[in-house]
């Protein structure tokens, strides 16, 4: 927490130096002076500040719920304080370890496969000659991003349901046996990753394609002169030039590695307990504890754990990146 | 254009075409499956299963959906209302915030940026948020709760701020000031008209999020009349309530107590319809906006 503050105050210093001319006359450059001087700007920002205060900052106080025996009828600080009991239950049941592994594992897979494939597709698409073909292909691949997760669950149901799903129909036709996919926990590891890619590849591809379009033609011309073939041009020019886009996307993705893709998991798995071992993530667990099993204490504890773990993770990654290359750090 | 290079390029292009065609087909096939199923008779689905091409063409799925259209139309209404109001209000607030944070002479802009950004790093979690909205703000079963939480996201505010900063020089604001324009007037008369691509992108992100939202209904709405479209569909797919409710209001009992397979698929198409129709038009702006935002990176 210290680092971002230091950095932003460093920025402030340069700012006030830039505004030095204007401020020099006043001498009073405290908060209230600024408040009066830029009152319209403050007023314009106020709704946003209030919004985040209500929607994000007030709930932070509610972290206290995780340390109490929850009772909907009493107010927050009247609830019975139980210390770390909720966390202890979570830990002892082995739930926390499983949830953490699943959450981090899936999101790491999403980030890795998502970016590598998006870069590959963007490079291939960029090489296509037909202008219309290129446009149509891009639109088609972007399409799944626009459909809701509820529709995605309909698609998955259509393909995999036991009685008349597309897969089983096909298997019967070629003389095979029906498969009960909804009873095979391990299959869902691949299915979830697959459908994540199906839905998101087109979107990330567009971002990388934009970055490729931004690379100056001169590099390619020069490489051609030197006799580099297309594979060499891609490997030595395109790929390195995409590095900064990749790092930015990576950092944004890392920021949500503890709370990624709730919709995807919940819509595909729902309340199918058979699959929890391989598919339950922190978000789905918390949601279920709140809405289905009414285990509010556990849900709060898991939520706090998620926030803290995620926060520490981001801070660590950001610290490492700042050590390696200051330019790429988030803050 | 050396001959040697041509061979490699040719190979690479054939490869590219092959991969891109396969990927494109893979993106489309799932849609084809539900479209086909929605046009197949229910008996055929039960008997032959789902196919890419209807084995027994029938419009019965759509007929069922539109026999008692009140429920569907109401859910449409809720979604259209929340999407329009949420997007308009959210855009207004986020462009304004983006403008203020982009103003270099606004001294505390970095502190406020961090105040907004910090909410992506750390939060209270779902439970305290839920309790606050329901217990303390009393938003259970209101339209407000479908709109309020989604109004703004830090990501979109930062995107807007970057867009304004990179496309409008500070001198523009200064000269407007000299001409006697107030801060709000600069926003209204100069920043907004110059922000069209940014507004389009941010607006589309917002509208898409509202249109595809099922989560708010599932958490905060108990009254089925206030369900958003996506959550309504979710219930059709997942519960037996659907036909019971449809039948109850009209006194007509429909053969089974579950929506038929073809009805489910027809419903999915009806829900997706508007997006599929608008898509070719929307997509262009999205790509343009993302391009502007991403290259900055």
Coordinates of C-alpha atoms in Angstrom, one line a residue:
Chain A
X1 CA 0.0 0.0 0.0
X2 CA 2.9 2.3 0.6
X3 CA 4.3 2.1 -2.9
X4 CA 1.3 3.4 -4.8
X5 CA 0.9 6.3 -2.4
X6 CA 4.5 7.3 -2.7
X7 CA 4.3 7.1 -6.5
X8 CA 1.2 9.1 -6.8
X9 CA 2.5 11.8 -4.5
X10 CA 5.6 11.9 -6.6
X11 CA 3.4 12.6 -9.6
X12 CA 1.6 15.3 -7.6
X13 CA 4.9 17.0 -7.1
X14 CA 5.6 17.2 -10.8
X15 CA 2.1 18.4 -11.2
X16 CA 2.4 21.3 -8.8
X17 CA 5.7 22.2 -10.4
X18 CA 3.9 22.5 -13.7
X19 CA 1.2 24.6 -12.1
X20 CA 3.8 26.6 -10.2
X21 CA 3.1 29.8 -12.1
X22 CA -0.6 29.8 -11.2
X23 CA -0.1 28.7 -7.6
X24 CA 2.7 31.1 -6.8
X25 CA 0.3 34.0 -6.6
X26 CA -2.0 32.4 -4.1
X27 CA 0.5 30.8 -1.7
X28 CA -2.5 29.0 0.0
X29 CA -2.4 25.7 -1.9
X30 CA -4.1 23.6 0.7
X31 CA -7.1 21.3 0.0
X32 CA -9.7 23.9 0.7
X33 CA -8.1 26.4 -1.5
X34 CA -8.2 23.9 -4.3
X35 CA -11.7 22.9 -3.4
X36 CA -12.9 26.5 -3.9
X37 CA -10.8 27.2 -6.9
X38 CA -12.0 24.1 -8.8
X39 CA -15.4 23.8 -7.2
X40 CA -17.1 23.0 -10.5
X41 CA -14.7 20.2 -11.2
X42 CA -15.1 18.8 -7.7
X43 CA -18.8 18.9 -8.2
X44 CA -18.6 17.1 -11.4
X45 CA -16.5 14.3 -9.8
X46 CA -18.6 14.1 -6.7
X47 CA -21.3 11.6 -8.0
X48 CA -18.5 9.2 -8.9
X49 CA -16.8 9.6 -5.6
X50 CA -20.1 8.9 -3.8
X51 CA -20.8 6.0 -6.0
X52 CA -17.5 4.2 -5.2
X53 CA -17.9 5.2 -1.5
X54 CA -21.3 3.4 -1.3
X55 CA -20.6 0.6 -3.7
X56 CA -17.0 -0.3 -2.7
X57 CA -15.8 1.4 0.4
X58 CA -18.7 1.0 2.8
X59 CA -18.8 -2.8 2.2
X60 CA -15.2 -2.9 3.3
X61 CA -16.5 -2.2 6.8
X62 CA -18.6 -5.2 6.5
X63 CA -15.5 -7.4 6.5
X64 CA -16.3 -7.5 10.2
X65 CA -19.1 -9.9 9.4
X66 CA -16.5 -12.6 8.8
X67 CA -15.6 -12.5 12.4
X68 CA -19.1 -12.7 13.8
X69 CA -21.8 -15.2 14.1
X70 CA -24.1 -13.8 11.5
X71 CA -27.7 -12.9 12.3
X72 CA -29.7 -10.9 9.8
X73 CA -31.9 -9.3 12.5
X74 CA -29.1 -7.7 14.5
X75 CA -27.0 -4.8 13.2
X76 CA -23.4 -5.2 12.3
X77 CA -21.7 -4.5 15.6
X78 CA -24.3 -6.1 17.8
X79 CA -23.6 -9.5 16.2
X80 CA -21.7 -12.0 18.3
X81 CA -17.9 -11.8 17.8
X82 CA -16.4 -15.2 17.2
X83 CA -12.9 -14.3 16.1
X84 CA -11.4 -16.6 13.5
X85 CA -13.9 -19.4 14.0
X86 CA -15.4 -19.0 10.5
X87 CA -12.0 -19.1 8.9
X88 CA -11.1 -22.1 11.0
X89 CA -14.1 -24.1 9.8
X90 CA -13.3 -23.2 6.2
X91 CA -9.7 -24.2 6.6
X92 CA -10.4 -27.5 8.4
X93 CA -12.9 -28.7 5.9
X94 CA -10.2 -28.4 3.2
X95 CA -12.5 -26.1 1.3
X96 CA -10.1 -23.2 1.2
X97 CA -7.2 -25.1 -0.3
X98 CA -9.4 -26.6 -3.0
X99 CA -11.1 -23.3 -3.8
X100 CA -7.7 -21.5 -4.0
X101 CA -6.2 -24.1 -6.3
X102 CA -9.2 -24.1 -8.6
X103 CA -9.5 -20.3 -8.7
X104 CA -5.8 -19.6 -9.4
X105 CA -5.4 -22.6 -11.6
X106 CA -8.3 -21.9 -14.0
X107 CA -7.4 -18.2 -14.2
X108 CA -3.8 -18.9 -14.9
X109 CA -4.9 -21.3 -17.7
X110 CA -7.3 -18.6 -19.1
X111 CA -4.5 -16.0 -19.1
X112 CA -1.9 -18.3 -20.6
X113 CA -4.0 -20.0 -23.4
X114 CA -6.1 -16.9 -24.0
X115 CA -3.1 -14.7 -24.7
X116 CA -1.0 -17.2 -26.7
X117 CA -3.9 -18.2 -28.9
X118 CA -5.1 -14.6 -29.4
X119 CA -1.6 -13.6 -30.5
X120 CA -1.4 -16.5 -32.9
X121 CA -4.8 -15.8 -34.4
X122 CA -4.1 -12.1 -34.7
X123 CA -0.8 -12.8 -36.6
X124 CA -2.5 -15.3 -38.9
X125 CA -5.5 -13.0 -39.6
X126 CA -3.2 -10.2 -40.3
X127 CA -1.6 -12.2 -43.1
X128 CA -4.9 -12.8 -45.0
X129 CA -5.1 -10.9 -48.3
X130 CA -8.9 -10.7 -49.0
X131 CA -10.2 -7.6 -47.3
X132 CA -13.8 -8.7 -47.0
X133 CA -12.8 -12.2 -46.0
X134 CA -10.6 -10.7 -43.3
X135 CA -13.4 -8.5 -42.0
X136 CA -16.0 -11.2 -42.0
X137 CA -13.6 -13.7 -40.2
X138 CA -12.9 -11.0 -37.5
X139 CA -16.6 -10.3 -37.0
X140 CA -17.4 -14.0 -36.8
X141 CA -14.8 -14.7 -34.2
X142 CA -15.8 -11.6 -32.1
X143 CA -19.4 -12.7 -32.1
X144 CA -19.3 -15.1 -29.1
X145 CA -18.1 -12.2 -26.9
X146 CA -21.5 -10.5 -27.3
X147 CA -23.7 -13.4 -26.2
X148 CA -24.6 -13.7 -22.6
X149 CA -23.4 -16.5 -20.3
X150 CA -27.0 -17.7 -20.0
X151 CA -27.0 -18.4 -23.7
X152 CA -23.6 -20.1 -23.3
X153 CA -25.2 -22.4 -20.8
X154 CA -28.0 -23.2 -23.3
X155 CA -25.3 -24.1 -25.9
X156 CA -23.5 -26.3 -23.5
X157 CA -26.7 -28.0 -22.5
X158 CA -27.6 -28.5 -26.1
X159 CA -24.3 -30.2 -26.9
X160 CA -23.8 -32.3 -23.7
X161 CA -27.1 -33.2 -22.2
X162 CA -27.5 -36.9 -21.7
X163 CA -30.8 -37.6 -23.3
X164 CA -30.7 -35.7 -26.6
X165 CA -27.5 -33.7 -26.6
X166 CA -25.7 -33.2 -29.8
X167 CA -22.7 -35.2 -28.7
X168 CA -24.7 -38.2 -27.6
X169 CA -26.8 -38.1 -30.7
X170 CA -23.6 -38.2 -32.7
X171 CA -22.1 -41.0 -30.6
X172 CA -25.2 -43.2 -31.1
X173 CA -25.2 -42.6 -34.8
X174 CA -21.7 -43.8 -35.3
X175 CA -22.5 -46.8 -33.1
X176 CA -21.0 -45.6 -29.8
X177 CA -22.4 -45.4 -26.4
X178 CA -23.9 -42.4 -24.6
X179 CA -21.6 -40.4 -22.3
X180 CA -22.9 -38.7 -19.2
X181 CA -20.7 -35.6 -19.3
X182 CA -22.5 -34.0 -16.4
X183 CA -21.2 -36.7 -14.2
X184 CA -17.6 -36.6 -15.2
X185 CA -15.8 -34.0 -13.1
X186 CA -12.5 -34.0 -14.9
X187 CA -14.0 -33.3 -18.3
X188 CA -15.2 -30.0 -17.1
X189 CA -11.7 -28.7 -16.6
X190 CA -11.2 -28.8 -20.3
X191 CA -14.8 -27.8 -21.1
X192 CA -14.6 -24.7 -19.0
X193 CA -11.3 -23.6 -20.5
X194 CA -12.6 -24.4 -24.0
X195 CA -15.7 -22.3 -23.6
X196 CA -13.8 -19.5 -22.0
X197 CA -11.6 -19.4 -25.1
X198 CA -14.6 -19.7 -27.4
X199 CA -16.2 -16.7 -25.8
X200 CA -13.1 -14.5 -25.3
X201 CA -10.6 -15.2 -28.1
X202 CA -12.2 -12.9 -30.6
X203 CA -12.1 -10.0 -28.2
X204 CA -8.4 -10.3 -27.3
X205 CA -7.5 -11.0 -30.9
X206 CA -9.0 -7.7 -31.9
X207 CA -6.7 -5.9 -29.3
X208 CA -3.6 -7.7 -30.6
X209 CA -4.7 -7.1 -34.2
X210 CA -4.9 -3.4 -33.3
X211 CA -1.4 -3.5 -31.9
X212 CA -0.1 -5.3 -35.0
X213 CA -1.7 -2.7 -37.3
X214 CA 0.2 -0.1 -35.2
X215 CA 3.6 -1.5 -36.1
X216 CA 5.3 0.6 -38.8
X217 CA 5.6 -0.9 -42.2
X218 CA 9.2 0.3 -42.4
X219 CA 10.4 -2.5 -40.2
X220 CA 8.9 -5.1 -42.5
X221 CA 10.2 -3.4 -45.6
X222 CA 13.7 -3.3 -44.2
X223 CA 13.6 -6.9 -43.1
X224 CA 12.4 -7.9 -46.6
X225 CA 15.3 -6.1 -48.1
X226 CA 17.6 -8.1 -45.8
X227 CA 16.0 -11.3 -47.1
X228 CA 14.1 -12.3 -44.0
X229 CA 11.2 -14.6 -44.8
X230 CA 7.8 -14.3 -43.4
X231 CA 8.4 -16.6 -40.5
X232 CA 11.5 -14.6 -39.6
X233 CA 9.7 -11.4 -39.9
X234 CA 6.9 -12.5 -37.6
X235 CA 9.3 -14.0 -35.0
X236 CA 11.8 -11.1 -35.0
X237 CA 9.5 -8.2 -35.5
X238 CA 5.8 -8.9 -34.8
X239 CA 6.2 -11.0 -31.7
X240 CA 8.6 -8.7 -29.9
X241 CA 6.5 -5.6 -30.8
X242 CA 3.5 -7.2 -29.1
X243 CA 5.3 -7.5 -25.8
X244 CA 4.0 -4.3 -24.2
X245 CA 0.3 -5.0 -25.1
X246 CA 0.8 -8.5 -23.7
X247 CA 2.2 -7.2 -20.4
X248 CA -0.6 -4.6 -20.0
X249 CA -3.2 -7.3 -20.6
X250 CA -1.4 -9.7 -18.3
X251 CA -1.3 -7.2 -15.5
X252 CA -5.0 -6.4 -15.8
X253 CA -5.8 -10.1 -15.8
X254 CA -3.6 -10.8 -12.8
X255 CA -5.5 -8.2 -11.0
X256 CA -8.6 -10.3 -11.1
X257 CA -7.0 -13.7 -10.8
X258 CA -8.8 -14.4 -7.5
X259 CA -12.3 -13.4 -8.8
X260 CA -12.3 -14.4 -12.5
X261 CA -15.2 -15.5 -14.6
X262 CA -18.0 -16.1 -12.0
X263 CA -20.6 -16.1 -14.7
X264 CA -18.9 -18.7 -16.8
X265 CA -18.5 -21.2 -13.9
X266 CA -22.0 -20.6 -12.4
X267 CA -23.8 -20.8 -15.7
X268 CA -22.0 -24.0 -16.8
X269 CA -22.0 -25.8 -13.5
X270 CA -24.8 -24.3 -11.5
X271 CA -25.6 -26.2 -8.4
X272 CA -24.4 -29.6 -9.7
X273 CA -22.5 -30.8 -6.6
X274 CA -20.9 -33.8 -8.5
X275 CA -18.7 -31.3 -10.3
X276 CA -17.6 -29.1 -7.4
X277 CA -14.3 -30.8 -6.8
X278 CA -12.9 -29.7 -10.1
X279 CA -15.0 -26.7 -10.8
X280 CA -15.7 -24.8 -7.6
X281 CA -14.0 -21.4 -7.4
X282 CA -14.2 -18.9 -4.6
X283 CA -16.8 -16.8 -6.3
X284 CA -19.2 -19.7 -6.9
X285 CA -18.7 -20.9 -3.3
X286 CA -19.4 -17.5 -1.8
X287 CA -22.5 -17.0 -4.0
X288 CA -23.8 -20.5 -3.1
X289 CA -23.2 -20.0 0.6
X290 CA -25.2 -16.7 0.4
X291 CA -28.1 -17.8 -1.8
X292 CA -28.4 -21.6 -1.5
X293 CA -27.0 -22.8 1.8
X294 CA -27.4 -19.5 3.7
X295 CA -24.0 -20.0 5.3
X296 CA -23.4 -16.3 5.6
X297 CA -20.6 -16.5 8.1
X298 CA -18.6 -18.9 5.9
X299 CA -19.4 -16.8 2.8
X300 CA -18.1 -13.7 4.4
X301 CA -14.9 -15.4 5.6
X302 CA -14.3 -16.8 2.2
X303 CA -14.9 -13.4 0.7
X304 CA -12.4 -11.7 3.0
X305 CA -9.8 -14.4 2.3
X306 CA -10.4 -13.9 -1.4
X307 CA -9.9 -10.1 -1.2
X308 CA -6.8 -10.3 1.0
X309 CA -5.2 -13.1 -1.0
X310 CA -5.9 -11.3 -4.2
X311 CA -4.6 -8.0 -2.8
X312 CA -1.3 -9.5 -1.6
X313 CA -0.9 -11.4 -4.9
X314 CA -1.3 -8.2 -7.0
X315 CA 1.0 -6.2 -4.7
X316 CA 3.7 -9.0 -5.0
X317 CA 3.4 -9.3 -8.8
X318 CA 3.5 -5.5 -9.2
X319 CA 6.5 -5.3 -6.9
X320 CA 8.4 -7.9 -9.0
X321 CA 7.5 -6.3 -12.3
X322 CA 8.6 -2.9 -11.0
X323 CA 12.0 -4.4 -10.0
X324 CA 12.3 -6.0 -13.5
X325 CA 11.0 -3.1 -15.6
X326 CA 9.6 0.0 -14.0
X327 CA 7.7 1.0 -17.1
X328 CA 5.3 -1.9 -17.1
X329 CA 4.3 -1.7 -13.4
X330 CA 0.6 -0.9 -12.7
X331 CA 1.5 1.7 -10.1
Chain B
X1 CA 9.4 -9.7 -54.2
X2 CA 12.0 -12.3 -54.3
X3 CA 11.0 -15.8 -55.5
X4 CA 12.3 -17.5 -52.4
X5 CA 10.2 -15.4 -50.2
X6 CA 7.1 -16.1 -52.2
X7 CA 7.1 -19.8 -51.4
X8 CA 7.2 -19.1 -47.6
X9 CA 4.6 -16.5 -47.9
X10 CA 2.4 -18.7 -49.9
X11 CA 2.7 -21.6 -47.4
X12 CA 2.0 -19.2 -44.5
X13 CA -1.0 -17.8 -46.2
X14 CA -2.5 -21.2 -46.9
X15 CA -1.9 -22.0 -43.3
X16 CA -3.5 -18.8 -42.2
X17 CA -6.6 -19.3 -44.3
X18 CA -7.0 -22.8 -43.0
X19 CA -6.7 -21.9 -39.4
X20 CA -8.9 -18.8 -39.6
X21 CA -11.6 -20.7 -41.5
X22 CA -11.6 -23.5 -38.9
X23 CA -11.7 -21.0 -36.0
X24 CA -14.5 -19.1 -37.6
X25 CA -16.6 -22.2 -38.1
X26 CA -16.0 -23.2 -34.5
X27 CA -17.3 -19.9 -33.4
X28 CA -20.5 -20.2 -35.5
X29 CA -21.4 -23.9 -35.1
X30 CA -22.8 -23.6 -31.6
X31 CA -25.2 -20.9 -32.8
X32 CA -26.3 -23.1 -35.6
X33 CA -27.1 -25.8 -33.1
X34 CA -29.6 -23.7 -31.1
X35 CA -31.1 -22.1 -34.2
X36 CA -31.7 -25.5 -35.7
X37 CA -33.1 -26.9 -32.4
X38 CA -35.5 -24.0 -32.1
X39 CA -36.9 -24.9 -35.5
X40 CA -37.3 -28.6 -34.8
X41 CA -40.4 -30.2 -33.4
X42 CA -40.1 -31.3 -29.8
X43 CA -40.9 -35.0 -30.6
X44 CA -38.1 -35.0 -33.1
X45 CA -35.6 -33.7 -30.5
X46 CA -36.7 -36.3 -28.0
X47 CA -36.5 -39.0 -30.5
X48 CA -33.5 -38.1 -32.7
X49 CA -31.6 -35.6 -30.4
X50 CA -30.1 -32.3 -31.4
X51 CA -28.8 -31.9 -35.0
X52 CA -27.2 -29.1 -37.0
X53 CA -30.1 -29.4 -39.5
X54 CA -33.7 -29.8 -38.3
X55 CA -34.8 -33.4 -38.8
X56 CA -38.5 -32.3 -38.5
X57 CA -39.1 -28.7 -39.2
X58 CA -41.5 -27.0 -36.9
X59 CA -42.3 -23.6 -35.4
X60 CA -44.0 -24.9 -32.3
X61 CA -41.2 -23.7 -30.1
X62 CA -41.7 -20.1 -31.1
X63 CA -45.5 -20.6 -31.0
X64 CA -45.3 -21.6 -27.4
X65 CA -43.1 -18.6 -26.5
X66 CA -45.5 -16.2 -28.2
X67 CA -48.7 -17.8 -27.1
X68 CA -48.5 -15.9 -23.8
X69 CA -46.0 -13.2 -24.7
X70 CA -46.7 -11.0 -21.6
X71 CA -44.0 -12.5 -19.5
X72 CA -41.3 -12.4 -22.2
X73 CA -42.3 -8.9 -23.2
X74 CA -42.2 -7.8 -19.6
X75 CA -38.7 -9.2 -19.2
X76 CA -37.7 -7.5 -22.4
X77 CA -39.2 -4.3 -21.0
X78 CA -37.2 -4.5 -17.8
X79 CA -34.0 -5.2 -19.7
X80 CA -34.5 -2.4 -22.2
X81 CA -35.4 0.0 -19.4
X82 CA -32.3 -0.8 -17.3
X83 CA -30.0 -0.8 -20.3
X84 CA -31.2 2.6 -21.5
X85 CA -31.3 4.3 -18.2
X86 CA -28.1 2.6 -16.9
X87 CA -26.1 3.3 -20.0
X88 CA -27.2 6.9 -20.3
X89 CA -26.6 7.7 -16.7
X90 CA -23.3 5.8 -16.5
X91 CA -22.0 7.4 -19.6
X92 CA -22.8 10.9 -18.3
X93 CA -21.1 10.2 -15.0
X94 CA -18.1 8.5 -16.4
X95 CA -17.4 11.0 -19.2
X96 CA -17.6 13.7 -16.6
X97 CA -15.3 11.9 -14.2
X98 CA -12.9 11.1 -17.1
X99 CA -12.8 14.7 -18.0
X100 CA -12.1 16.0 -14.5
X101 CA -9.4 13.4 -14.0
X102 CA -7.9 14.3 -17.4
X103 CA -7.6 18.0 -16.5
X104 CA -4.0 18.6 -15.7
X105 CA -4.7 21.6 -13.6
X106 CA -6.9 19.6 -11.2
X107 CA -4.5 19.2 -8.4
X108 CA -5.9 16.0 -6.7
X109 CA -6.6 14.1 -9.8
X110 CA -4.0 11.4 -9.0
X111 CA -5.3 11.0 -5.5
X112 CA -8.9 10.6 -6.8
X113 CA -7.7 8.3 -9.6
X114 CA -6.2 6.1 -7.0
X115 CA -9.4 6.2 -4.8
X116 CA -11.3 4.9 -7.8
X117 CA -8.6 2.4 -8.9
X118 CA -8.1 1.0 -5.4
X119 CA -11.6 -0.6 -5.5
X120 CA -10.3 -3.1 -8.1
X121 CA -7.5 -4.2 -5.8
X122 CA -9.5 -4.7 -2.6
X123 CA -13.1 -5.1 -1.6
X124 CA -15.4 -6.2 1.2
X125 CA -16.6 -9.2 -0.8
X126 CA -20.0 -10.2 -2.0
X127 CA -21.7 -10.7 1.4
X128 CA -21.2 -7.2 3.0
X129 CA -22.1 -5.7 -0.3
X130 CA -25.3 -7.7 -0.5
X131 CA -26.3 -7.0 3.1
X132 CA -25.7 -3.3 2.6
X133 CA -27.8 -3.0 -0.6
X134 CA -30.7 -5.1 0.8
X135 CA -30.7 -4.4 4.5
X136 CA -29.4 -0.9 4.8
X137 CA -30.4 0.7 1.5
X138 CA -33.6 -1.4 1.2
X139 CA -33.1 -2.1 -2.5
X140 CA -34.5 -5.6 -2.6
X141 CA -37.0 -5.9 -5.5
X142 CA -36.4 -2.5 -6.9
X143 CA -35.4 -1.4 -10.4
X144 CA -32.8 0.8 -8.8
X145 CA -30.7 -2.2 -7.7
X146 CA -30.7 -3.5 -11.3
X147 CA -29.2 -0.2 -12.4
X148 CA -27.1 1.3 -9.6
X149 CA -24.3 -1.2 -9.0
X150 CA -23.4 -1.4 -12.7
X151 CA -23.3 2.3 -13.4
X152 CA -19.5 2.7 -13.3
X153 CA -16.4 0.6 -13.4
X154 CA -12.9 1.8 -12.7
X155 CA -11.7 0.3 -16.0
X156 CA -14.1 2.3 -18.1
X157 CA -13.4 5.6 -16.2
X158 CA -9.7 5.1 -16.8
X159 CA -10.3 4.3 -20.4
X160 CA -12.4 7.5 -20.8
X161 CA -9.7 9.5 -19.0
X162 CA -7.0 8.2 -21.2
X163 CA -9.1 8.8 -24.3
X164 CA -9.7 12.4 -23.4
X165 CA -6.1 13.0 -22.4
X166 CA -4.7 11.5 -25.6
X167 CA -7.1 13.2 -28.0
X168 CA -7.5 16.6 -26.5
X169 CA -4.6 18.9 -25.8
X170 CA -4.6 20.9 -22.6
X171 CA -4.3 24.1 -24.6
X172 CA -7.8 23.5 -25.9
X173 CA -9.3 23.8 -22.3
X174 CA -7.1 26.8 -21.5
X175 CA -8.1 28.7 -24.6
X176 CA -11.8 27.9 -23.9
X177 CA -11.2 29.2 -20.4
X178 CA -9.8 32.4 -21.7
X179 CA -12.8 32.8 -23.9
X180 CA -14.9 32.7 -20.7
X181 CA -16.2 29.1 -20.7
X182 CA -16.8 27.5 -17.3
X183 CA -15.5 24.0 -16.5
X184 CA -18.9 22.4 -17.1
X185 CA -19.4 24.3 -20.3
X186 CA -16.0 23.1 -21.6
X187 CA -17.1 19.5 -20.8
X188 CA -20.5 20.0 -22.4
X189 CA -19.5 22.0 -25.5
X190 CA -16.0 20.8 -26.3
X191 CA -15.2 17.5 -24.6
X192 CA -18.4 15.6 -25.3
X193 CA -18.6 16.4 -29.0
X194 CA -15.0 15.4 -29.5
X195 CA -15.4 12.2 -27.6
X196 CA -17.6 10.2 -29.9
X197 CA -15.4 7.2 -30.4
X198 CA -14.7 7.0 -26.7
X199 CA -18.3 7.4 -25.8
X200 CA -19.3 4.7 -28.3
X201 CA -16.8 2.2 -26.8
X202 CA -17.6 2.9 -23.2
X203 CA -21.3 3.0 -24.0
X204 CA -21.2 -0.3 -25.8
X205 CA -19.4 -2.0 -22.9
X206 CA -22.0 -0.6 -20.5
X207 CA -25.0 -1.5 -22.6
X208 CA -23.7 -5.0 -23.2
X209 CA -23.1 -5.5 -19.5
X210 CA -26.7 -4.4 -18.7
X211 CA -28.2 -6.4 -21.5
X212 CA -26.5 -9.6 -20.5
X213 CA -27.0 -9.1 -16.8
X214 CA -28.7 -12.0 -15.0
X215 CA -26.8 -11.7 -11.7
X216 CA -28.6 -8.7 -10.3
X217 CA -32.0 -10.3 -10.8
X218 CA -30.8 -13.5 -9.2
X219 CA -29.4 -11.8 -6.1
X220 CA -31.9 -9.0 -5.5
X221 CA -35.2 -9.7 -7.3
X222 CA -37.9 -12.0 -5.9
X223 CA -40.8 -10.7 -7.9
X224 CA -40.8 -12.5 -11.3
X225 CA -42.3 -9.5 -12.9
X226 CA -39.1 -7.6 -12.4
X227 CA -36.8 -10.3 -13.8
X228 CA -34.3 -9.2 -16.4
X229 CA -34.5 -11.0 -19.7
X230 CA -31.4 -13.1 -19.2
X231 CA -32.5 -14.3 -15.8
X232 CA -36.0 -15.0 -17.1
X233 CA -34.4 -17.2 -19.7
X234 CA -32.2 -18.8 -17.1
X235 CA -35.3 -19.8 -15.2
X236 CA -37.0 -21.1 -18.3
X237 CA -34.0 -23.3 -18.9
X238 CA -33.6 -24.4 -15.3
X239 CA -36.9 -24.6 -13.6
X240 CA -40.3 -26.1 -14.0
X241 CA -41.9 -22.9 -12.7
X242 CA -42.0 -21.5 -16.2
X243 CA -44.9 -23.5 -17.8
X244 CA -46.7 -23.6 -14.5
X245 CA -46.7 -19.8 -14.4
X246 CA -47.6 -19.4 -18.0
X247 CA -50.4 -21.9 -17.6
X248 CA -51.6 -20.6 -14.3
X249 CA -52.4 -17.1 -15.5
X250 CA -54.5 -18.3 -18.4
X251 CA -56.1 -21.4 -17.1
X252 CA -54.6 -23.4 -20.0
X253 CA -52.6 -26.4 -18.9
X254 CA -49.8 -27.3 -21.3
X255 CA -49.1 -30.9 -21.9
X256 CA -46.0 -31.3 -19.7
X257 CA -44.9 -29.5 -16.5
X258 CA -41.5 -28.6 -18.1
X259 CA -40.8 -26.3 -21.0
X260 CA -40.2 -28.5 -24.1
X261 CA -36.7 -28.7 -25.6
X262 CA -37.7 -26.7 -28.6
X263 CA -39.3 -24.0 -26.5
X264 CA -36.1 -23.6 -24.5
X265 CA -34.1 -23.1 -27.7
X266 CA -36.7 -20.8 -29.2
X267 CA -36.5 -18.7 -26.1
X268 CA -32.7 -18.6 -26.3
X269 CA -33.0 -17.3 -29.9
X270 CA -35.7 -14.7 -28.9
X271 CA -33.4 -13.4 -26.1
X272 CA -30.3 -13.3 -28.3
X273 CA -32.1 -11.9 -31.3
X274 CA -31.6 -8.2 -30.8
X275 CA -27.9 -8.6 -30.3
X276 CA -27.4 -10.8 -33.3
X277 CA -29.4 -8.3 -35.4
X278 CA -27.5 -5.2 -34.1
X279 CA -24.2 -7.0 -34.0
X280 CA -22.8 -6.2 -37.5
X281 CA -23.5 -2.5 -36.8
X282 CA -22.2 -2.4 -33.2
X283 CA -19.1 -4.4 -33.9
X284 CA -17.5 -1.8 -36.1
X285 CA -17.6 0.8 -33.3
X286 CA -16.3 -1.7 -30.8
X287 CA -13.3 -2.6 -32.9
X288 CA -12.6 1.1 -33.6
X289 CA -12.8 2.0 -29.9
X290 CA -10.7 -0.9 -28.8
X291 CA -8.1 0.0 -31.4
X292 CA -7.8 3.5 -30.0
X293 CA -7.6 2.3 -26.4
X294 CA -5.3 -0.7 -27.0
X295 CA -2.5 0.8 -29.1
X296 CA -2.0 3.3 -26.3
X297 CA -1.3 0.3 -24.0

